[in-house]
PDB file of N, CA, C and O in Angstrom:
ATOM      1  N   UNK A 226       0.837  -1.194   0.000  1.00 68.00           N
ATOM      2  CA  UNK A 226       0.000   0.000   0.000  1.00 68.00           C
ATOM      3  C   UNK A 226       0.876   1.250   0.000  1.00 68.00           C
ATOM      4  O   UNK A 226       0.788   2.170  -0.814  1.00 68.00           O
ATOM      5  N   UNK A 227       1.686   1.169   0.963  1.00 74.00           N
ATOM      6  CA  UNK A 227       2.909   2.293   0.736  1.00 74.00           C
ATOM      7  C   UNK A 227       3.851   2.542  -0.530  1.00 74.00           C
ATOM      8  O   UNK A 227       4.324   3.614  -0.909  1.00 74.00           O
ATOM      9  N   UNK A 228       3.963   1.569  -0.953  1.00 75.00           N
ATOM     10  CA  UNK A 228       4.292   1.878  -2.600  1.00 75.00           C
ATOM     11  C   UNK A 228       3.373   2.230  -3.334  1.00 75.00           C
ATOM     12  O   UNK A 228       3.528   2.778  -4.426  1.00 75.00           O
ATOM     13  N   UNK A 229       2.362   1.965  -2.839  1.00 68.00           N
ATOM     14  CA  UNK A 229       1.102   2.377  -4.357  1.00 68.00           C
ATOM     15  C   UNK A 229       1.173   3.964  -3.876  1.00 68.00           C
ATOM     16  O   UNK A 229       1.150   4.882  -4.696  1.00 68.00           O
ATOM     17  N   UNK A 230       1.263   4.179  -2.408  1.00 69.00           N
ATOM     18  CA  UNK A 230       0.745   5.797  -2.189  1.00 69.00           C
ATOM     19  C   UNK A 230       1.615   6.555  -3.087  1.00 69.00           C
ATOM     20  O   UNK A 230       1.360   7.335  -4.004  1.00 69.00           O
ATOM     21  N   UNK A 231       2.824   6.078  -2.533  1.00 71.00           N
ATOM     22  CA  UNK A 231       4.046   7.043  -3.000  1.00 71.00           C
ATOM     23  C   UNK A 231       4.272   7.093  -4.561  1.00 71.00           C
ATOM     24  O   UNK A 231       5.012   7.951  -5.043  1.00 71.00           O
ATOM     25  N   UNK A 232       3.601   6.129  -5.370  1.00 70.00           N
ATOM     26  CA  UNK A 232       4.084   5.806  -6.491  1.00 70.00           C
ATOM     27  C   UNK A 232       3.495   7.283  -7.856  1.00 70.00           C
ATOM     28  O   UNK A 232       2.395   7.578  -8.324  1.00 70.00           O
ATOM     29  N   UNK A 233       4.350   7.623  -7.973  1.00 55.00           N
ATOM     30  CA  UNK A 233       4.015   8.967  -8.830  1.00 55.00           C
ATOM     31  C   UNK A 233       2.627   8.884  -9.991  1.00 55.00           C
ATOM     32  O   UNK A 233       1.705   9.696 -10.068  1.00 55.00           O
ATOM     33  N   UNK A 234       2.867   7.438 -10.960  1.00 66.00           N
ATOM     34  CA  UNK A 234       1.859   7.782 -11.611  1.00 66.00           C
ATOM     35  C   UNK A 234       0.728   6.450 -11.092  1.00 66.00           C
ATOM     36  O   UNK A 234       0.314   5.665 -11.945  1.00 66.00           O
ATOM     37  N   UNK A 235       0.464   6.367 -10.176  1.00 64.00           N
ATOM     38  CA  UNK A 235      -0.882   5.684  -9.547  1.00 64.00           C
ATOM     39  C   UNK A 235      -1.638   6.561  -9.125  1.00 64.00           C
ATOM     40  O   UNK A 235      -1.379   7.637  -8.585  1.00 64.00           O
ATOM     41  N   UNK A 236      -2.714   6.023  -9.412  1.00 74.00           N
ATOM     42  CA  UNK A 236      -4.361   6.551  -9.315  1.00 74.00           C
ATOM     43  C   UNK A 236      -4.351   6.216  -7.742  1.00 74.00           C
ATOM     44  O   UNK A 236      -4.313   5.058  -7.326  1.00 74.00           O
ATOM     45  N   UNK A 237      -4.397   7.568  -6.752  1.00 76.00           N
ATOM     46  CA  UNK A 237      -4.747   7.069  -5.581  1.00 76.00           C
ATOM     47  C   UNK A 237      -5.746   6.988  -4.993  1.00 76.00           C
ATOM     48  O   UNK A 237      -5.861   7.445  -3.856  1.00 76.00           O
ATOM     49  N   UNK A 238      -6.805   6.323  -5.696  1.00 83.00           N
ATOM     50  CA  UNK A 238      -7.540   6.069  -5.376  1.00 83.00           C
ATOM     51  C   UNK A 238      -7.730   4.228  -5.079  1.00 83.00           C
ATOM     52  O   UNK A 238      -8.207   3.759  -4.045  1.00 83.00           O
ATOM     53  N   UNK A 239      -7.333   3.586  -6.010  1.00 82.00           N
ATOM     54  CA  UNK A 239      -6.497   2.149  -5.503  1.00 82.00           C
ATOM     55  C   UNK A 239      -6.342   2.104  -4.177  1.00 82.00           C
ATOM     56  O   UNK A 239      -7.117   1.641  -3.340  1.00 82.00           O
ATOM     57  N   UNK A 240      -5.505   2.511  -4.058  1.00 85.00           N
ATOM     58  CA  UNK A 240      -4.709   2.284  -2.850  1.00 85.00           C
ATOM     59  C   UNK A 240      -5.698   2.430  -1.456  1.00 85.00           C
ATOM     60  O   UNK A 240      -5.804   1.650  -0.509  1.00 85.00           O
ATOM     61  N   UNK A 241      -6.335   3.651  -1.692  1.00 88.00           N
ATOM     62  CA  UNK A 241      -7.454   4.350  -0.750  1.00 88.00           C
ATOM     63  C   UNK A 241      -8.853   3.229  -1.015  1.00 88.00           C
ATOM     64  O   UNK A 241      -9.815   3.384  -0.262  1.00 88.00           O
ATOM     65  N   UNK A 242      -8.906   2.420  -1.798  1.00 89.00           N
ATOM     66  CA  UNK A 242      -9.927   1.310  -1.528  1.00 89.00           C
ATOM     67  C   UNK A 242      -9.719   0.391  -0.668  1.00 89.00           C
ATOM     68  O   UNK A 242     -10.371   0.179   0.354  1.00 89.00           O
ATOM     69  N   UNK A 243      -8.354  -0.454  -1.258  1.00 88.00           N
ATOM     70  CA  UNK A 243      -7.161  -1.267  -0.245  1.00 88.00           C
ATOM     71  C   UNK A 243      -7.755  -1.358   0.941  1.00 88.00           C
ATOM     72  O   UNK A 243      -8.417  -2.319   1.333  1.00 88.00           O
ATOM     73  N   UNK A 244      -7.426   0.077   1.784  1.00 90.00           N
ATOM     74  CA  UNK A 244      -7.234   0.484   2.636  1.00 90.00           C
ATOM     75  C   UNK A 244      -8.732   0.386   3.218  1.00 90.00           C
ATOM     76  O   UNK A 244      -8.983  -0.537   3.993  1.00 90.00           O
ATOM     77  N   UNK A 245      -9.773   1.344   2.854  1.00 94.00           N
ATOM     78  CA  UNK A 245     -10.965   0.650   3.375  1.00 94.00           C
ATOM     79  C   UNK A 245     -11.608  -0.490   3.100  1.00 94.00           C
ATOM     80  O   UNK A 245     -12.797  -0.471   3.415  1.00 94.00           O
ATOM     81  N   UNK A 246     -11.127  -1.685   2.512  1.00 94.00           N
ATOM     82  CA  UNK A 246     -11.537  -2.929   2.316  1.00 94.00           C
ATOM     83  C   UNK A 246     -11.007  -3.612   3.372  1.00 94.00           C
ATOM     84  O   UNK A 246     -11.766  -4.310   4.045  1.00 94.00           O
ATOM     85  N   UNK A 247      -9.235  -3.510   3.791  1.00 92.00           N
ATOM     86  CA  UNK A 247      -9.126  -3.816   4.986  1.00 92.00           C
ATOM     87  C   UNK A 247      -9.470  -2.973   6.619  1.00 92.00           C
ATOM     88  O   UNK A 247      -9.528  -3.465   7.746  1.00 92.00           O
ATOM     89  N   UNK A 248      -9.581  -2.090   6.333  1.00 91.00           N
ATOM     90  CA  UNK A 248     -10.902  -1.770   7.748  1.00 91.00           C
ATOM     91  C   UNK A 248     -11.633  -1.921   7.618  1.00 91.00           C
ATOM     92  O   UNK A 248     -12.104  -1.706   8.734  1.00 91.00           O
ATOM     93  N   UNK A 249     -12.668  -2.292   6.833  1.00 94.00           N
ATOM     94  CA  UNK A 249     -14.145  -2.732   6.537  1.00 94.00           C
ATOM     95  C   UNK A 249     -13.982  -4.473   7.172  1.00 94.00           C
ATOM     96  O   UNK A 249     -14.699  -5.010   8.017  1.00 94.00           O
ATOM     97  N   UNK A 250     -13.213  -4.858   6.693  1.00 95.00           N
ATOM     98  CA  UNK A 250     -12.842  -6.503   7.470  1.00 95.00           C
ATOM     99  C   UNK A 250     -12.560  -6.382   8.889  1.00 95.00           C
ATOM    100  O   UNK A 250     -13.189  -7.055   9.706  1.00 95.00           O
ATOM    101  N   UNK A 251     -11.499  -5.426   9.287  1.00 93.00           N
ATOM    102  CA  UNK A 251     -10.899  -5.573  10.898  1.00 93.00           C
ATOM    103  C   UNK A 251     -12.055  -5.049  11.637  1.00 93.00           C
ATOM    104  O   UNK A 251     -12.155  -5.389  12.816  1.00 93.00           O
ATOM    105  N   UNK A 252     -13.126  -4.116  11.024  1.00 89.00           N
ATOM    106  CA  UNK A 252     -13.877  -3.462  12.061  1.00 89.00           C
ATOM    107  C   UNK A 252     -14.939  -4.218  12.138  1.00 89.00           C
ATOM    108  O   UNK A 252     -15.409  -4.270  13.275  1.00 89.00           O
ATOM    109  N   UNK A 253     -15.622  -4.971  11.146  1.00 91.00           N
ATOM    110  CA  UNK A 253     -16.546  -6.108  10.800  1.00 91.00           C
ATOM    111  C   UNK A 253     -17.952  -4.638  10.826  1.00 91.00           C
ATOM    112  O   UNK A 253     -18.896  -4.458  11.595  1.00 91.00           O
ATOM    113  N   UNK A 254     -17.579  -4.035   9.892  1.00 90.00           N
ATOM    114  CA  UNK A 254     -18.695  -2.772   9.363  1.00 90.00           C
ATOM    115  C   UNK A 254     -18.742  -2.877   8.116  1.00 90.00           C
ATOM    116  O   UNK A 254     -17.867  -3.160   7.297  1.00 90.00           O
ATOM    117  N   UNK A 255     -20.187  -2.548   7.970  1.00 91.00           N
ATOM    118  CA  UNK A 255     -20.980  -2.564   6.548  1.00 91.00           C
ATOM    119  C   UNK A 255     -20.854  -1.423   5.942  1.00 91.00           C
ATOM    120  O   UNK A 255     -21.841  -1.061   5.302  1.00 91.00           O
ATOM    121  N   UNK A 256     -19.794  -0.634   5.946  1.00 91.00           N
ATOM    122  CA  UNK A 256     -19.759   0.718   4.902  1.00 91.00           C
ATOM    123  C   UNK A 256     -18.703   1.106   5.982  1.00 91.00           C
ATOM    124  O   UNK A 256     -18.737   1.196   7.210  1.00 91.00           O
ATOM    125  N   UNK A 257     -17.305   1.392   4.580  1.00 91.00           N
ATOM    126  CA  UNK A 257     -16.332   2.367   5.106  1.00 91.00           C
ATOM    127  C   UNK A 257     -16.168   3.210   4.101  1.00 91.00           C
ATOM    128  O   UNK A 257     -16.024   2.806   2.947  1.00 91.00           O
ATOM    129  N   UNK A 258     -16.173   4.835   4.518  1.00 90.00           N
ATOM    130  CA  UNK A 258     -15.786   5.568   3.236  1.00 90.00           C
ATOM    131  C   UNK A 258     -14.638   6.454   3.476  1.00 90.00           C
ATOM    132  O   UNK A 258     -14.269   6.438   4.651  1.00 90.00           O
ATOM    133  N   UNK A 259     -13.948   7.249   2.663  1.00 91.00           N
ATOM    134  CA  UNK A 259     -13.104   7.865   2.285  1.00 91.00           C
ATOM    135  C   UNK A 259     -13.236   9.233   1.629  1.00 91.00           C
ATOM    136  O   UNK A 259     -13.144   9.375   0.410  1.00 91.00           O
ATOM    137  N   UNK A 260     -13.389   9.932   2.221  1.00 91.00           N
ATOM    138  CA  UNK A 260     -13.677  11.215   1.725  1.00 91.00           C
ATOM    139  C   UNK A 260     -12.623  12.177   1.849  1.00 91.00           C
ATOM    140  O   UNK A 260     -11.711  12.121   2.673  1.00 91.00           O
ATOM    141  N   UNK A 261     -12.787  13.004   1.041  1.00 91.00           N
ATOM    142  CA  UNK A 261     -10.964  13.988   0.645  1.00 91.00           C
ATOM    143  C   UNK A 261     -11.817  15.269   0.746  1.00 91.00           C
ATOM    144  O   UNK A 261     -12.975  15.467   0.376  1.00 91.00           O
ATOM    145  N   UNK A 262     -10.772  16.228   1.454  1.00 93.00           N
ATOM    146  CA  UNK A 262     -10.980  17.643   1.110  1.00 93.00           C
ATOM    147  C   UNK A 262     -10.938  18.130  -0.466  1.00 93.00           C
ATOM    148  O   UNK A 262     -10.282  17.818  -1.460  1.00 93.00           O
ATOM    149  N   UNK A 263     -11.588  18.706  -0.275  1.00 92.00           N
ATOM    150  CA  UNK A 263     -12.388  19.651  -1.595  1.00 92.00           C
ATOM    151  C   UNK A 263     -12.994  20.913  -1.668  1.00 92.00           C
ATOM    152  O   UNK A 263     -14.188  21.172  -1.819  1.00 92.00           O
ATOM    153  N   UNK A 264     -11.878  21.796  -1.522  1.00 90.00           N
ATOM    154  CA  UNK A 264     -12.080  23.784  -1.148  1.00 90.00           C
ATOM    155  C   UNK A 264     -13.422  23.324   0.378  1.00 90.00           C
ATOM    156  O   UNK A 264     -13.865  22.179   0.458  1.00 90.00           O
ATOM    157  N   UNK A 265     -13.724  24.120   1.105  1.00 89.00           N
ATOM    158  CA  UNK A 265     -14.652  23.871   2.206  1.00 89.00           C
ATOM    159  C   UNK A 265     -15.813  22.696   2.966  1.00 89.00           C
ATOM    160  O   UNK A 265     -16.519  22.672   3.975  1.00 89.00           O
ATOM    161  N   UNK A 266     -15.465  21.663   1.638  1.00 95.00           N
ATOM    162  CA  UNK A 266     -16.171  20.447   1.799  1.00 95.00           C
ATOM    163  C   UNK A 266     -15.156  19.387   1.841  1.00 95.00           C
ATOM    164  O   UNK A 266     -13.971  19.573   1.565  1.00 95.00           O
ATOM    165  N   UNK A 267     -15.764  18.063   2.264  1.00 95.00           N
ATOM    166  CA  UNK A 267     -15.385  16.675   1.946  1.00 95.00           C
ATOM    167  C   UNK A 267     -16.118  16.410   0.938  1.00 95.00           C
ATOM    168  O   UNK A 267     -17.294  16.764   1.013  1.00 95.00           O
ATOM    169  N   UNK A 268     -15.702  15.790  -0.162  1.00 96.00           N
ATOM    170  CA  UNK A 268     -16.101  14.655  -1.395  1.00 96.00           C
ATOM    171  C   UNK A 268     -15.797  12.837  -0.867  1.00 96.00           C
ATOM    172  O   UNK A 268     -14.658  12.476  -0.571  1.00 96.00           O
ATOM    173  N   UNK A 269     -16.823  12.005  -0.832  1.00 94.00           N
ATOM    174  CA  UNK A 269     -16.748  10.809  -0.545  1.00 94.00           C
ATOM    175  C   UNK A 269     -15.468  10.209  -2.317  1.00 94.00           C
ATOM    176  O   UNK A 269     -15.616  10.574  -3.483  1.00 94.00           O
ATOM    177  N   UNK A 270     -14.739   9.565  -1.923  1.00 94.00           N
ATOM    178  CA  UNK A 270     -14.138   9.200  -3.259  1.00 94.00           C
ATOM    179  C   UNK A 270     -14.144   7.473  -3.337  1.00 94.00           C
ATOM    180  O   UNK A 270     -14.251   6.646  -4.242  1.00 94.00           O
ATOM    181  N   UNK A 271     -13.958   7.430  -1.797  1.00 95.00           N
ATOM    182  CA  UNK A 271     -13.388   5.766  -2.039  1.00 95.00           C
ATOM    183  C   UNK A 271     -14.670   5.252  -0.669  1.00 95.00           C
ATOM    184  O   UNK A 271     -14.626   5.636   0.500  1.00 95.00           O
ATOM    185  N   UNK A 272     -15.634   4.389  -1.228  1.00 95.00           N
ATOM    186  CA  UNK A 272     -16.913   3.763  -0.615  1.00 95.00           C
ATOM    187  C   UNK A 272     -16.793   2.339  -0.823  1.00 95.00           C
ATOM    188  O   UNK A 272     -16.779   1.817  -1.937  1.00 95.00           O
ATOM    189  N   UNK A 273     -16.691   1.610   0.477  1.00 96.00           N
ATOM    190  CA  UNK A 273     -16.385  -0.010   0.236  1.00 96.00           C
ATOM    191  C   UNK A 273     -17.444  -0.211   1.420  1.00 96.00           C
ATOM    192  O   UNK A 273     -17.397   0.372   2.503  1.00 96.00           O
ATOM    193  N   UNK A 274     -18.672  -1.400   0.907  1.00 94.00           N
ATOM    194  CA  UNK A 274     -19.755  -1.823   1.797  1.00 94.00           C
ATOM    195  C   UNK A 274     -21.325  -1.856   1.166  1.00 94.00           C
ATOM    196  O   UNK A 274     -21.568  -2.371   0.075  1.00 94.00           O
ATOM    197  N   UNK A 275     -22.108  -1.375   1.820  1.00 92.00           N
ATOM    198  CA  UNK A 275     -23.490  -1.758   1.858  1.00 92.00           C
ATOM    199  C   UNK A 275     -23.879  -0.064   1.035  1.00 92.00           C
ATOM    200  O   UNK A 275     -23.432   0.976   1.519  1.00 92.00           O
ATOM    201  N   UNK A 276     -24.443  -0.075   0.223  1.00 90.00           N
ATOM    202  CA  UNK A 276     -25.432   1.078  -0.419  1.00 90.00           C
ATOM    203  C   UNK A 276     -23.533   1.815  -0.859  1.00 90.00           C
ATOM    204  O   UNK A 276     -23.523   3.035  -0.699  1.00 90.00           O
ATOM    205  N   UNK A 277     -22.205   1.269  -1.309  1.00 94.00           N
ATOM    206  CA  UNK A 277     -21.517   2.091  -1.429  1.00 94.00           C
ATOM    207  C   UNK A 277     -21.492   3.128  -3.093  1.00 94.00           C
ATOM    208  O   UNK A 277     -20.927   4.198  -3.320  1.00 94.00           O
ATOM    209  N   UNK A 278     -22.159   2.448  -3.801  1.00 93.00           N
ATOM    210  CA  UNK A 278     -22.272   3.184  -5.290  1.00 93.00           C
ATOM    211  C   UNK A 278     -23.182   4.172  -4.907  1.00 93.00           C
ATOM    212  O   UNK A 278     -23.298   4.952  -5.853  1.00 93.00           O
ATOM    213  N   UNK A 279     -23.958   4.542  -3.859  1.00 95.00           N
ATOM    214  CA  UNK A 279     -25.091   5.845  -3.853  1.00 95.00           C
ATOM    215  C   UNK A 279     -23.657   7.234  -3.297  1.00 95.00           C
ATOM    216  O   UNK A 279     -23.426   8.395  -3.633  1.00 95.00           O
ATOM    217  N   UNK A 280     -23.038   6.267  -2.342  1.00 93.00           N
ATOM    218  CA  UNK A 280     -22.210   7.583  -1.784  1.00 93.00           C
ATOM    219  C   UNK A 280     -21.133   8.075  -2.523  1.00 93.00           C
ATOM    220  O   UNK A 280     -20.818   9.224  -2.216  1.00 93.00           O
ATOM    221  N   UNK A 281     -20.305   7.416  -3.632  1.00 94.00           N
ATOM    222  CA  UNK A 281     -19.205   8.098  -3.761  1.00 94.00           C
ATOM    223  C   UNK A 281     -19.754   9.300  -4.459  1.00 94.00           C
ATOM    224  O   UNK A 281     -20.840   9.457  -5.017  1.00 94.00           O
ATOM    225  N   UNK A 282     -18.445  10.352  -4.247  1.00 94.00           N
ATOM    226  CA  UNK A 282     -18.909  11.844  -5.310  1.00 94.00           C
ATOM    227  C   UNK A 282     -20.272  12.540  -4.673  1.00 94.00           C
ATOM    228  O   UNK A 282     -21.119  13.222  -5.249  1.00 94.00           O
ATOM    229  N   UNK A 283     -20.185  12.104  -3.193  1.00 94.00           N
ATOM    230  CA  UNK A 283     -20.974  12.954  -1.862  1.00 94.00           C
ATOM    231  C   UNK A 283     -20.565  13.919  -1.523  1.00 94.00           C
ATOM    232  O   UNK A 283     -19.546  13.743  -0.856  1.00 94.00           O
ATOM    233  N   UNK A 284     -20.993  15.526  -1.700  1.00 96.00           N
ATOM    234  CA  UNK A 284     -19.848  16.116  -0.847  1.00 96.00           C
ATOM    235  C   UNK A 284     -20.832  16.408   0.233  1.00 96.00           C
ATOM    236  O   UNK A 284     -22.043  16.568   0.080  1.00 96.00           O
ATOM    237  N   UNK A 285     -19.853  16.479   1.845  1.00 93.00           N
ATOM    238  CA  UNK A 285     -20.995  16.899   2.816  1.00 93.00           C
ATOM    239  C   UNK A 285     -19.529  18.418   3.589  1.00 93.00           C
ATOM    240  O   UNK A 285     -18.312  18.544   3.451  1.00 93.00           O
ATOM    241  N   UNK A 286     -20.358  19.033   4.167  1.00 93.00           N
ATOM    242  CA  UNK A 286     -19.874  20.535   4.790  1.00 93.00           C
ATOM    243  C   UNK A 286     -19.063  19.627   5.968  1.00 93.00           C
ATOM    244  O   UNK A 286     -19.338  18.606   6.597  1.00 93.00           O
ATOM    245  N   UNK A 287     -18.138  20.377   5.931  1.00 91.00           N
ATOM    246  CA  UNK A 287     -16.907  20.242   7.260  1.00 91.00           C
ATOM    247  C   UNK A 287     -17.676  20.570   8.543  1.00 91.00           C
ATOM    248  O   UNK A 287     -17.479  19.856   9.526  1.00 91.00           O
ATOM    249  N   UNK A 288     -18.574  21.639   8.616  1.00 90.00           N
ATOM    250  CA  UNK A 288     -18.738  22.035  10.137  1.00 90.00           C
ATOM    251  C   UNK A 288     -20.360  21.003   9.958  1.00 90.00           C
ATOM    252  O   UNK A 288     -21.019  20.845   8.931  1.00 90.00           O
ATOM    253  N   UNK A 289     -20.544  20.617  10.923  1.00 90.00           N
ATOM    254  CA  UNK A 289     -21.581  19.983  11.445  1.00 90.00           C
ATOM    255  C   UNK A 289     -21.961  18.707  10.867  1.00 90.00           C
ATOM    256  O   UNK A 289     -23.137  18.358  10.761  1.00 90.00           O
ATOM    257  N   UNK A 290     -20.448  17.642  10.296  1.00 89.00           N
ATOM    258  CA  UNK A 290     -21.180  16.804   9.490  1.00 89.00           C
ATOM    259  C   UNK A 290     -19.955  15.830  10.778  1.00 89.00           C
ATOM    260  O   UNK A 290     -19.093  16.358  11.480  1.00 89.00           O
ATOM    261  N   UNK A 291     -20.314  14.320  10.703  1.00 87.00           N
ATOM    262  CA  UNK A 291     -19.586  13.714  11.200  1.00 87.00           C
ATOM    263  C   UNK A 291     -18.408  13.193  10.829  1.00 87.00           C
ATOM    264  O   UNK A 291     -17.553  12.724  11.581  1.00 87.00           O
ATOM    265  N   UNK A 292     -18.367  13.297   9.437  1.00 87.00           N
ATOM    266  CA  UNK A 292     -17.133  13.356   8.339  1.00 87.00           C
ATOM    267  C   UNK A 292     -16.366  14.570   8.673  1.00 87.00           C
ATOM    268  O   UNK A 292     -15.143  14.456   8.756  1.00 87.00           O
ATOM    269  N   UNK A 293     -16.934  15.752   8.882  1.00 91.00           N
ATOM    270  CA  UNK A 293     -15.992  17.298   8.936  1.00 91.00           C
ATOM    271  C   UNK A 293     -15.741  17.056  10.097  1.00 91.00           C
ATOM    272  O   UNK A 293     -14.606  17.517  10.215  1.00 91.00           O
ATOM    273  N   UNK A 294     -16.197  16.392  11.634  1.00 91.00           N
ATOM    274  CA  UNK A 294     -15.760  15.855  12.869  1.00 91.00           C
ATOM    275  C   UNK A 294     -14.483  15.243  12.828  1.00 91.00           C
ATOM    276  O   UNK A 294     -13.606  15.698  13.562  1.00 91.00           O
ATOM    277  N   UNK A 295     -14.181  14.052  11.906  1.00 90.00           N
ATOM    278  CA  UNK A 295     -13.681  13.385  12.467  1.00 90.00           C
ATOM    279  C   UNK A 295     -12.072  14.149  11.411  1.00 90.00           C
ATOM    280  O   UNK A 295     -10.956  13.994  11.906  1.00 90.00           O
ATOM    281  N   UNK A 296     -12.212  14.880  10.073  1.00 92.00           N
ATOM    282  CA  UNK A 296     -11.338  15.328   9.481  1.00 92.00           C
ATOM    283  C   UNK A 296     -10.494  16.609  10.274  1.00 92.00           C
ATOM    284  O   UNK A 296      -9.288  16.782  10.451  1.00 92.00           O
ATOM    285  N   UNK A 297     -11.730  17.442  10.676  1.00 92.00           N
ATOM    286  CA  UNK A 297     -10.821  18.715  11.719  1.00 92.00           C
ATOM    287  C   UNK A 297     -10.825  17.970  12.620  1.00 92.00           C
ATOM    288  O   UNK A 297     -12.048  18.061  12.727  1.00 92.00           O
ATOM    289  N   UNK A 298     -10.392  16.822  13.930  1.00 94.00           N
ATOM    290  CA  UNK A 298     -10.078  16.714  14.712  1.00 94.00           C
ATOM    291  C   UNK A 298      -8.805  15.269  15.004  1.00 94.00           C
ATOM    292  O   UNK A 298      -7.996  14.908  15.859  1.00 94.00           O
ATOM    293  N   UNK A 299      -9.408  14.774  13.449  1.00 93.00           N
ATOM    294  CA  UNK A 299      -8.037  13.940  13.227  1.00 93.00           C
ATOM    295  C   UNK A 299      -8.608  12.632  14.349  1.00 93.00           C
ATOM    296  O   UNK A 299      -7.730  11.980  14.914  1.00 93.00           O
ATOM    297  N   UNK A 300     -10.006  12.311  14.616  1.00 92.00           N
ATOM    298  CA  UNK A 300      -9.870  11.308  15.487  1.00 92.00           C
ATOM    299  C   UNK A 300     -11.199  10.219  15.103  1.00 92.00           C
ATOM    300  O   UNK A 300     -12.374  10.512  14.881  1.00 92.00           O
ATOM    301  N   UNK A 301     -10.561   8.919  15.120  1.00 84.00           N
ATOM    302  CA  UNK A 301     -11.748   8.426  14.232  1.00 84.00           C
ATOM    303  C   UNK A 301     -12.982   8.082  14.979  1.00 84.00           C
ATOM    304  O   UNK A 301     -13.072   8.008  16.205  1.00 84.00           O
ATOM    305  N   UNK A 302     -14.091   7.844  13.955  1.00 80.00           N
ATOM    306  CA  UNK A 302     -15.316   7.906  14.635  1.00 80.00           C
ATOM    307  C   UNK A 302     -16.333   6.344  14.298  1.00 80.00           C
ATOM    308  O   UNK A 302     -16.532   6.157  13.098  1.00 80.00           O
ATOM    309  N   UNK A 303     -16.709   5.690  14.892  1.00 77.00           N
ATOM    310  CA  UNK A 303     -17.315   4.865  14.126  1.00 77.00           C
ATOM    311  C   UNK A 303     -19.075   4.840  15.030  1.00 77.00           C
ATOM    312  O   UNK A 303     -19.190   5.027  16.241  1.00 77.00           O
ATOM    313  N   UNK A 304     -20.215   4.578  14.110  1.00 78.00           N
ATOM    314  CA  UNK A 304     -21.325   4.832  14.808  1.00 78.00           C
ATOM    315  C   UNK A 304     -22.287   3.733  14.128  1.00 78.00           C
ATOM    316  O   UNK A 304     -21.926   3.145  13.109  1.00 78.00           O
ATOM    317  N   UNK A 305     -23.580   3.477  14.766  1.00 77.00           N
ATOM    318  CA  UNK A 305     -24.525   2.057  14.864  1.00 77.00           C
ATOM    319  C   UNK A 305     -25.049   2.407  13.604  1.00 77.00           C
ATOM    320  O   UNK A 305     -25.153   1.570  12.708  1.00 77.00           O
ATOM    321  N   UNK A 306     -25.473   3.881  13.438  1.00 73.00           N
ATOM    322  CA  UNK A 306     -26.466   4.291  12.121  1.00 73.00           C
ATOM    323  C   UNK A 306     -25.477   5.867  12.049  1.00 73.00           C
ATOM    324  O   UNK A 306     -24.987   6.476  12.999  1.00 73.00           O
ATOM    325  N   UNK A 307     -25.432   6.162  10.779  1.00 63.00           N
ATOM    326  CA  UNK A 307     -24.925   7.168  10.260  1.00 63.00           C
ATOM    327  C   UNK A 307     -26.173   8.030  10.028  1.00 63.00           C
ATOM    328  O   UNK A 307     -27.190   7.701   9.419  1.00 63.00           O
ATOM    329  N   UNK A 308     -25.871   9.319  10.694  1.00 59.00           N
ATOM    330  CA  UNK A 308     -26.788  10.452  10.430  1.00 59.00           C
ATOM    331  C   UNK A 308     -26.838  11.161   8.685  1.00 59.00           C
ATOM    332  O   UNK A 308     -27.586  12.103   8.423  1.00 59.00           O
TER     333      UNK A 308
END
């Protein structure tokens, strides 16, 4: 995975599936996503799980979303039902 990040001409988005396919296994959760800053928002990019083709290319607002929680505070969040 660390070679794919670093690797100049890879699509990082690969790599960023990888990555939630294996936390989607260790956490034993039905939807992990990946969302990237995008000027004042998050954009969902990388969606591995249950309903994941509705979310990618989501953008939700930094302040009051649980995605903009866990990005400005750098601490992860996991919950029963997603608001």
């Amino acid at each position: 995975v660390t070679h794919r990040l670093l690797a100049a001409d890879t699509d990082l988005v690969q790599p960023l599936r990888l990555i939630a396919r294996s936390s989607r296994d260790l956490a034993g959760a039905d939807l992990v996503t990946v969302a990237l800053p995008d000027g004042d928002e998050l954009r969902v990019d990388v969606a591995v799980g249950e309903s994941a083709e509705t979310l990618l290319g989501t953008r939700v607002t930094l302040e009051g979303s649980l995605a903009g929680r866990v990005f400005t505070t750098g601490r992860p969040l996991r919950v029963a039902t997603p608001q």
